[in-house]
Short mmCIF file of C-alpha atoms in Angstrom, two decimals:
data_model
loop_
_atom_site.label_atom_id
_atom_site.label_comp_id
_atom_site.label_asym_id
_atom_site.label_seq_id
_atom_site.Cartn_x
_atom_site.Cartn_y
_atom_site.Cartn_z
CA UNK A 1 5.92 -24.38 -61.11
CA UNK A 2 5.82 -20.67 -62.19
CA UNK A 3 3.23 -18.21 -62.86
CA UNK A 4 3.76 -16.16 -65.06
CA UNK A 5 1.13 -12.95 -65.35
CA UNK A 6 1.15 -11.69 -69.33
CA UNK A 7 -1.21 -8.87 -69.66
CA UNK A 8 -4.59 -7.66 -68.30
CA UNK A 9 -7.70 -8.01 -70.46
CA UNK A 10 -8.15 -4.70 -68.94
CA UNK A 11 -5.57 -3.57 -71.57
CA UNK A 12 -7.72 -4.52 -74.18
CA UNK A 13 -11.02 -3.14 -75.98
CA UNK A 14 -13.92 -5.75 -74.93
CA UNK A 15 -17.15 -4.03 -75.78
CA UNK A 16 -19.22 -6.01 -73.01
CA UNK A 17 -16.59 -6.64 -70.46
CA UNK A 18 -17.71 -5.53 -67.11
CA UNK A 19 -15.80 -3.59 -64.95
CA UNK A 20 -16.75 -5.23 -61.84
CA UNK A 21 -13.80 -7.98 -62.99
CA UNK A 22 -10.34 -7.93 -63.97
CA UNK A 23 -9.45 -10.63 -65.98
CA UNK A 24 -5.99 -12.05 -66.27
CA UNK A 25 -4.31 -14.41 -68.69
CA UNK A 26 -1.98 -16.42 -67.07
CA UNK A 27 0.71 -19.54 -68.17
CA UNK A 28 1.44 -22.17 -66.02
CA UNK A 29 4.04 -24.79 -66.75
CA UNK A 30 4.22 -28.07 -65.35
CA UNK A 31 6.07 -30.76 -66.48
CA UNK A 32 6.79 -29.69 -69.23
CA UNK A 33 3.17 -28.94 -70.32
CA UNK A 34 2.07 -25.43 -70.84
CA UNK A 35 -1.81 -24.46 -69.69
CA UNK A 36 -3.71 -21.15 -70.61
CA UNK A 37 -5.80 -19.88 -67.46
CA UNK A 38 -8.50 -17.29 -67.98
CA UNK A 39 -8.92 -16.48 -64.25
CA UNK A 40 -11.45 -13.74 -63.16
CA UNK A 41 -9.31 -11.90 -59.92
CA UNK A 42 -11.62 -10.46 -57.34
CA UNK A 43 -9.19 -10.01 -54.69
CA UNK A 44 -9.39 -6.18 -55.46
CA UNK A 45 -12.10 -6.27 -52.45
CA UNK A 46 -11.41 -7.07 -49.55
CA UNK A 47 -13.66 -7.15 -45.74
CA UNK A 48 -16.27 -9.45 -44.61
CA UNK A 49 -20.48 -9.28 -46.07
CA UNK A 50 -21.62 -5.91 -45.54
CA UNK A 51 -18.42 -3.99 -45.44
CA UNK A 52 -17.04 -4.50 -49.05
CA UNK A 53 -14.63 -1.61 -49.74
CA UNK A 54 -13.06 -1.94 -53.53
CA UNK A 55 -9.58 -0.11 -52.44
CA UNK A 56 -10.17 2.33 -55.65
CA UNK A 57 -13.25 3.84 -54.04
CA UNK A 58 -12.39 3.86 -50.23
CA UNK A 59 -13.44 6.75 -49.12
CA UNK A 60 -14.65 8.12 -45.41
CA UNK A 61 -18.12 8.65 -46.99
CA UNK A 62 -20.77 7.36 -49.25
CA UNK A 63 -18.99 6.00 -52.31
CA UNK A 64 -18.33 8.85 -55.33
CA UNK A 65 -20.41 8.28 -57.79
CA UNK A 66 -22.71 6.14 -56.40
CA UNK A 67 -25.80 6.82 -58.50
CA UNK A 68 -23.63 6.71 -61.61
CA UNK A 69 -22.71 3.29 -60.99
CA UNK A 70 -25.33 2.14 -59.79
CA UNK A 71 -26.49 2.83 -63.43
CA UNK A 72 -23.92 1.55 -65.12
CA UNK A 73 -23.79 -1.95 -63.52
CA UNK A 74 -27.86 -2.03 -63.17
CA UNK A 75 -27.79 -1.31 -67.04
CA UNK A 76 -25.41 -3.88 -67.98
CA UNK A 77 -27.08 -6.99 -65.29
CA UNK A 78 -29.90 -5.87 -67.32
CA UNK A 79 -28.77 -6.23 -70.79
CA UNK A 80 -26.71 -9.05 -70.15
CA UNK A 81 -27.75 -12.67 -69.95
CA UNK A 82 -24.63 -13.42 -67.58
CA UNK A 83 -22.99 -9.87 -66.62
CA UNK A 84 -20.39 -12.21 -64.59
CA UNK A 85 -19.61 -14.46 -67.46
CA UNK A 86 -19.68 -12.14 -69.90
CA UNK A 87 -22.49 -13.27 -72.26
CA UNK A 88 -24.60 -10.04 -73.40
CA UNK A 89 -27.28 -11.24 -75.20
CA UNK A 90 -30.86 -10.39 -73.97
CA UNK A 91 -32.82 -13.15 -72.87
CA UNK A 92 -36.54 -12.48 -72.94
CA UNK A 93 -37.64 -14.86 -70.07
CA UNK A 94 -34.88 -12.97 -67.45
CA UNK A 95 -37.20 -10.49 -64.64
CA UNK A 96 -36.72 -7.15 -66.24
CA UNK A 97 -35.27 -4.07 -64.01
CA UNK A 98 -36.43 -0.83 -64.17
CA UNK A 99 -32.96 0.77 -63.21
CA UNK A 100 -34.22 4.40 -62.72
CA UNK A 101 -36.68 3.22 -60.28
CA UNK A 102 -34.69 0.79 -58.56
CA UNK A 103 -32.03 3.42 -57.96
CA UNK A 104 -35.26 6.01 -56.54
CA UNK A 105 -36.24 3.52 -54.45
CA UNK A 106 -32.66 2.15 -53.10
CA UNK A 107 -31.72 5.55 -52.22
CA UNK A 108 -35.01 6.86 -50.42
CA UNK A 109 -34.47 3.78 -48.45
CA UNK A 110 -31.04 5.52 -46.47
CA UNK A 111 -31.38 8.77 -47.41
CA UNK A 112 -32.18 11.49 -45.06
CA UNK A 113 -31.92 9.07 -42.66
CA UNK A 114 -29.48 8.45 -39.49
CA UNK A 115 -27.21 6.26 -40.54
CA UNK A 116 -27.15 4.21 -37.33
CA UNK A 117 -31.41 4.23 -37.46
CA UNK A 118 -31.81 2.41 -41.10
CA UNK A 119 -34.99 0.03 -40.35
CA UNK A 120 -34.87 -3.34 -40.69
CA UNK A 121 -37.45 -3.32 -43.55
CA UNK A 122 -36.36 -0.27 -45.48
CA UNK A 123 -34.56 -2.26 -47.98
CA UNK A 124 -37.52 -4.05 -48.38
CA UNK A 125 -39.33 -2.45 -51.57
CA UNK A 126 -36.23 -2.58 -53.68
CA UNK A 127 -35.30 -5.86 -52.91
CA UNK A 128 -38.81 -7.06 -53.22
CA UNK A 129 -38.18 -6.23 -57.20
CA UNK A 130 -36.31 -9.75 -58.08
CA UNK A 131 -33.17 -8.27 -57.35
CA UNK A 132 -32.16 -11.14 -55.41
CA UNK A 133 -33.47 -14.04 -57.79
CA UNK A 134 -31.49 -17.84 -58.30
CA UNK A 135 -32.84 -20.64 -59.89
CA UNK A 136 -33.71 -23.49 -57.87
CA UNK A 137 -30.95 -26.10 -57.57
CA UNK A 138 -28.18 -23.01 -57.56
CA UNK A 139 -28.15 -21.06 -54.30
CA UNK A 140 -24.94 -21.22 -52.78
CA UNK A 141 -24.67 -19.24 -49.49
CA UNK A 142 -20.86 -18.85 -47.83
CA UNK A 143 -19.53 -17.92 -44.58
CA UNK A 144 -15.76 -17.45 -44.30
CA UNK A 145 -15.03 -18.55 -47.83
CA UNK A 146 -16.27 -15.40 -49.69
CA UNK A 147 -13.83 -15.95 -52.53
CA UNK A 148 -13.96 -19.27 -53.08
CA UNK A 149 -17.62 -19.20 -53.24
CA UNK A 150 -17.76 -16.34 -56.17
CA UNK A 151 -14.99 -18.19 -58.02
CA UNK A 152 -16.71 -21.59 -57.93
CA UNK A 153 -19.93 -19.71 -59.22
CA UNK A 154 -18.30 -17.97 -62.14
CA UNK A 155 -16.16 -21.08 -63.11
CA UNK A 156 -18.80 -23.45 -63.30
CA UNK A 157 -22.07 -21.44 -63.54
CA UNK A 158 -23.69 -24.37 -61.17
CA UNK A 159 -24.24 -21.60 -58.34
CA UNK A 160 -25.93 -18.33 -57.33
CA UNK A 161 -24.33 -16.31 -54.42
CA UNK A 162 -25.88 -13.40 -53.59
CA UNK A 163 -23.04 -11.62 -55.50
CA UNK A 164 -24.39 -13.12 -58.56
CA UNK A 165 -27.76 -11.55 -58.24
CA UNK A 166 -28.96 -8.13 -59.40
CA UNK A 167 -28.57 -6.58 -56.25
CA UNK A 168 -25.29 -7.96 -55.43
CA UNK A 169 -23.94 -7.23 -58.49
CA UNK A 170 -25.18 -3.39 -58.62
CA UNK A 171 -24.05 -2.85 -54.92
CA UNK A 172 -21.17 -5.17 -54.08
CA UNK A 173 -17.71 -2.79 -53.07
CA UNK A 174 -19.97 0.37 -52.35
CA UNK A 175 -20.51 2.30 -49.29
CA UNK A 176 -23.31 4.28 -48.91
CA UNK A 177 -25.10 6.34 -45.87
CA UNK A 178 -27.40 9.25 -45.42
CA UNK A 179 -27.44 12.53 -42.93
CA UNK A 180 -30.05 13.86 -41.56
CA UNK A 181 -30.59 18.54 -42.31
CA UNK A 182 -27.66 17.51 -44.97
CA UNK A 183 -26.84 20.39 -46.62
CA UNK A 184 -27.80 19.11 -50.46
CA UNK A 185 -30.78 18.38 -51.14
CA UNK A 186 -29.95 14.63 -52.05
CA UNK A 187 -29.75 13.84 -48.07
CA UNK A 188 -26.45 11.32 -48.98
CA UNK A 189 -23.58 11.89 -46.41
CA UNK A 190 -20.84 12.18 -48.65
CA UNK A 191 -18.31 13.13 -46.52
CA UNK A 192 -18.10 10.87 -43.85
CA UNK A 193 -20.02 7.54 -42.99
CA UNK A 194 -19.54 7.19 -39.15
CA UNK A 195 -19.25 4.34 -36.82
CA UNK A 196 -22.26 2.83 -34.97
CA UNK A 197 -22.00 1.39 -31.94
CA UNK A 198 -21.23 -2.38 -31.64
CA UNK A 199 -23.79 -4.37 -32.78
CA UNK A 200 -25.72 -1.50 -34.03
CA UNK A 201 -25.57 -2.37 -37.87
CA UNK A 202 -24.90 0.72 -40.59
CA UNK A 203 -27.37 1.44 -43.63
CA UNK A 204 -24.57 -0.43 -46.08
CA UNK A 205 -24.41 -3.55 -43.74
CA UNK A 206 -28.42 -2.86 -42.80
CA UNK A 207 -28.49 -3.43 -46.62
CA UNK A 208 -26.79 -7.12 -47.10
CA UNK A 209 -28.53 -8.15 -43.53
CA UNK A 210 -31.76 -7.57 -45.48
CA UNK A 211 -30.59 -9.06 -48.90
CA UNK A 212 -29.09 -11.96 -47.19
CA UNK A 213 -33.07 -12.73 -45.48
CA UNK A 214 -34.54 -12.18 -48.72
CA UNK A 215 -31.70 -14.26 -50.75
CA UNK A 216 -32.43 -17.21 -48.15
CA UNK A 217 -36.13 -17.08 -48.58
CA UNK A 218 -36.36 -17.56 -52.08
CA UNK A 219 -34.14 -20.37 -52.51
CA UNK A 220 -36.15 -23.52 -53.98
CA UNK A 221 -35.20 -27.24 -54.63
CA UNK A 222 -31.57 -28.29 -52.67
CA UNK A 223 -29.22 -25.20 -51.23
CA UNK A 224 -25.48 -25.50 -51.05
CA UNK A 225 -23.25 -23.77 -47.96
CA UNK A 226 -19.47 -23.44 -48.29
CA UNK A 227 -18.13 -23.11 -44.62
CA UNK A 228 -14.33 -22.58 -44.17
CA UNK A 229 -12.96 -25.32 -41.98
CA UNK A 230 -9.80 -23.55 -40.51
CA UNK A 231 -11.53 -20.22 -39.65
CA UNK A 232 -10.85 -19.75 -35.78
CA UNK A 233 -13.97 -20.18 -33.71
CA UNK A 234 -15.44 -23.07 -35.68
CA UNK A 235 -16.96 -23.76 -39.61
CA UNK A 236 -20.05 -22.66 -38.64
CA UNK A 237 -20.53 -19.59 -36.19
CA UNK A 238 -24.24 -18.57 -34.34
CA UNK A 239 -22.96 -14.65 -34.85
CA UNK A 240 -22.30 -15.36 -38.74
CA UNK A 241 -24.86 -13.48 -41.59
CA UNK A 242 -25.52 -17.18 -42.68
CA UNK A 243 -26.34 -17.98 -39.13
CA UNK A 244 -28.31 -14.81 -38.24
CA UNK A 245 -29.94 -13.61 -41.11
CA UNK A 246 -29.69 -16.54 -44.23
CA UNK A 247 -30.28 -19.69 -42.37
CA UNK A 248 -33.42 -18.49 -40.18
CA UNK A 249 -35.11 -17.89 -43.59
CA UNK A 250 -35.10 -20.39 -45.57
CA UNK A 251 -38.56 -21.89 -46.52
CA UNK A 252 -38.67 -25.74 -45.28
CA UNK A 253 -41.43 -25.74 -48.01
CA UNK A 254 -39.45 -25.12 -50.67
CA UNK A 255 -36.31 -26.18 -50.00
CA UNK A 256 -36.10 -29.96 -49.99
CA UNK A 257 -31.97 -30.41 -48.94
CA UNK A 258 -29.35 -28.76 -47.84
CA UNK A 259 -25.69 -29.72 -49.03
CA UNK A 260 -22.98 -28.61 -46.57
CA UNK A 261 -19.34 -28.33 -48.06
CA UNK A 262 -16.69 -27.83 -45.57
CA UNK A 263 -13.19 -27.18 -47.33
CA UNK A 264 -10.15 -26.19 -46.07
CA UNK A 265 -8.13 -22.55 -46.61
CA UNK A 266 -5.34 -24.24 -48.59
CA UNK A 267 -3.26 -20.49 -47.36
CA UNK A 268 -3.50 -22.24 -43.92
CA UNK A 269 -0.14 -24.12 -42.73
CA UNK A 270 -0.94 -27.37 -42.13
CA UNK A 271 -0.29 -28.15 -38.77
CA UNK A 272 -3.26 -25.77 -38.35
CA UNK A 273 -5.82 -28.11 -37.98
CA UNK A 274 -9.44 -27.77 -39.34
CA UNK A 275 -12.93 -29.49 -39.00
CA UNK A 276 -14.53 -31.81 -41.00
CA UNK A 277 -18.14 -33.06 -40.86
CA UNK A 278 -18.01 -33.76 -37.19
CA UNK A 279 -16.52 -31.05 -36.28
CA UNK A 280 -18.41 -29.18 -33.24
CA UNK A 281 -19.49 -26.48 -35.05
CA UNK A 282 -20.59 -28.81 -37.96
CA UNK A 283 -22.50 -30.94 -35.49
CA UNK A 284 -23.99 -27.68 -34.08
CA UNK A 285 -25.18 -27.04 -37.65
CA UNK A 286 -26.77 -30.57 -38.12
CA UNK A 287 -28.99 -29.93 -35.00
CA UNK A 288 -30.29 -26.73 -35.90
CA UNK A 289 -31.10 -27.93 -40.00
CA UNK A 290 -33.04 -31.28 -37.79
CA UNK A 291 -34.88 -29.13 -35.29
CA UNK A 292 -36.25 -26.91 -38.65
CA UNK A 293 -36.98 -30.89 -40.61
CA UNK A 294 -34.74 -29.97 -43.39
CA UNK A 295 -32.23 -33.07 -44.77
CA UNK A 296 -28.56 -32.35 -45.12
CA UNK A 297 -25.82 -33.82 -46.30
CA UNK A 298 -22.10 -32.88 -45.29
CA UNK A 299 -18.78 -33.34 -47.31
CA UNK A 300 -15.10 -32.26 -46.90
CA UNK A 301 -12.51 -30.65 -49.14
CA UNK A 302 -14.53 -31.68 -52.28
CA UNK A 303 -12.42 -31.70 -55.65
CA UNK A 304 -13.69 -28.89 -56.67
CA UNK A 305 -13.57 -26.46 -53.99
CA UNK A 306 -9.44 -27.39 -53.60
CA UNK A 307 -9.26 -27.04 -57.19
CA UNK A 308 -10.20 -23.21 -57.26
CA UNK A 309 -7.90 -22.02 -54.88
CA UNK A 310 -5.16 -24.05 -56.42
CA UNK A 311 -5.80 -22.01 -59.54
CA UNK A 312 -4.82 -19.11 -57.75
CA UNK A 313 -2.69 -20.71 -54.94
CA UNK A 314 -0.77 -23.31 -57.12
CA UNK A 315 2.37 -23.49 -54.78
CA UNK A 316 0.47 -24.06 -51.22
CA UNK A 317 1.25 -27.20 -49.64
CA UNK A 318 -2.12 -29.04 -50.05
CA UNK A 319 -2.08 -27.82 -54.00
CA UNK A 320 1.43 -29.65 -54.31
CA UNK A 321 0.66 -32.40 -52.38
CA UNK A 322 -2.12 -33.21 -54.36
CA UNK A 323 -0.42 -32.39 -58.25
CA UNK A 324 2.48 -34.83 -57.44
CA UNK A 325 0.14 -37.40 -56.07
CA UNK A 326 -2.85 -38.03 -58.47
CA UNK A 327 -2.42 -38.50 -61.67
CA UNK A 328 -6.51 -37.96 -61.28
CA UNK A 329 -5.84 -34.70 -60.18
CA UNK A 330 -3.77 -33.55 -63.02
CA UNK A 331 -6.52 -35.07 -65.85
CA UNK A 332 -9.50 -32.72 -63.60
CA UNK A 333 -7.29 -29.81 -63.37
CA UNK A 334 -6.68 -29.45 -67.12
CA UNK A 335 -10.90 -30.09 -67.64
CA UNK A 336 -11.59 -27.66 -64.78
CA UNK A 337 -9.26 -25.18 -66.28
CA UNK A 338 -10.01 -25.56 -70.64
CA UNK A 339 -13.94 -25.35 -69.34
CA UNK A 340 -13.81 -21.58 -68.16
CA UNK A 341 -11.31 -20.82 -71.34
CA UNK A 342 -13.57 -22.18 -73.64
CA UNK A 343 -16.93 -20.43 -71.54
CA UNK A 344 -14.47 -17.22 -71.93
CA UNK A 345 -13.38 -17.41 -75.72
CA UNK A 346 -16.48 -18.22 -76.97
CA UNK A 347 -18.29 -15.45 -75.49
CA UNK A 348 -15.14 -12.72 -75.72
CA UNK A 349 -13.99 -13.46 -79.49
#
């Protein structure tokens, strides 16, 4: 099997394309059979929640052109029905942003301020603006399977992560902290965002610690969490922003189940072994969704979740395994794949 990369849509002239992506056609042949994937490459960031550095921007201080951006992307979440999918036109019933205020009131919330010493609540008033917002049925929180996650949710539109969302979307690869006496009037440390001390979080992780409560505590009918079975120290982890910040929050009174997907790194070697649904960790998970009376139900490695890394990861050992084996697997992969070209050409041509 080869991959062969052709050219970057970023080559070409696509009035409504955001920049937040980089799209890539690629061919893959197989047996003879030639298939044309339109596959959205995030792996441009890099980091855990909270500390998303997009390697063109890294910079020891508050990202360059911060408030610029912030326009830009604000503008086009706003404009666009589906920034992430690329489908522009307005739709009348979607919460409408004021950009110019939500940018006032995002930066008063750091600025002039140490950045070790952001309050726990001084997100709050920008956030509070439905700029973290899913429909019910769609949430889709993540811990250890960032990628995956934001893949899945493009590909099949079935999910909101908190990247999807107006805040994630205007904020997500930025850095950002404030100075107290700075020397321009704008109170934005620009030249250097220091370290805090350990556990102490910084006004850009402050940030996704308080989107991540508010993201949780708006979800509505069933949730989804995608939990990455191989990550050392267990699926699910007490010290994880799911754990600490998402899970705490959620409403039992509006949410009526919670589906936990546990799928496997398919990067891992094999004889790395990972959990399943009763794993320790998972187990550990189970209690703590009882002890708040909210219904689960667990599954491992589901079709789908394999099927988006193999996109990307076609020659891992679990991707091969599986093409060789299931004659199954080959029918879903060509549906799975002609789905997101067809979402793609009918909304870029």
């Amino acid at each position: 099997m080869q991959n062969k990369v052709l050219k970057s849509w970023k080559t070409r002239s696509l009035k409504n394309l955001p920049a937040f992506f980089n799209m890539v056609v690629i061919f893959r042949e197989q047996e003879g059979v030639i298939f044309l994937l339109l596959l959205p490459f995030i792996g441009s960031f890099y980091g855990v929640r909270g500390h998303f550095v997009r390697r063109s921007t890294l910079s020891p201080g508050t990202t360059k052109f911060l408030s610029k951006i912030f326009r830009g992307r604000c503008s086009d979440y706003s404009d666009c029905t589906l920034p992430h999918t690329f489908q522009c036109d307005t739709d009348p019933s979607r919460p409408q942003i004021n950009c110019t205020n939500s940018l006032r009131e995002f930066i008063d919330a750091f600025a002039h301020k140490d950045p070790c010493q952001v309050p726990d609540d001084a997100y709050n008033e920008f956030l509070n603006k439905s700029m973290v917002h899913s429909e019910p049925n769609e949430t889709l929180f993540w811990s250890g399977t960032r990628n995956i996650a934001i893949n899945i949710a493009t590909i099949t539109d079935r999910y909101t992560t908190i990247e999807r969302t107006a805040a994630g979307y205007v904020l997500n690869g930025l850095v950002w902290c404030g100075k107290n006496g700075a020397e321009d009037s704008s109170g934005i440390n620009h030249a250097e965002c220091p370290s805090c001390e350990r556990g102490v979080p910084d006004a850009t992780y402050q940030f996704w610690r308080s989107a991540s409560r508010h993201f949780a505590a708006q979800a509505r009918g069933y949730v989804s969490v995608l939990l990455n079975s191989t990550r050392e120290g267990g699926a699910f982890q007490n010290k994880s922003t799911f754990a600490t910040q998402e899970l705490p929050n959620l409403d039992v009174n509006l949410v009526s189940h919670v589906f936990i997907h546990v799928v496997r790194d398919v990067t891992i070697p094999d004889d790395i072994p990972g959990e399943d649904c009763d794993g320790e960790s998972i187990l550990y998970l189970k209690r703590r969704l009882e002890e708040r009376g909210l219904k689960y139900t667990c599954s491992s490695n589901d079709r789908e979740f394999i099927l988006v890394q193999c996109v990307q990861y076609p020659d891992s050992a679990p991707c091969q395994m599986l093409s060789t084996s299931s004659v199954a697997f080959k029918r879903s992969s060509i549906l799975f794949i002609l789905s997101f070209s067809t979402l793609l050409i009918n909304t870029i041509f």
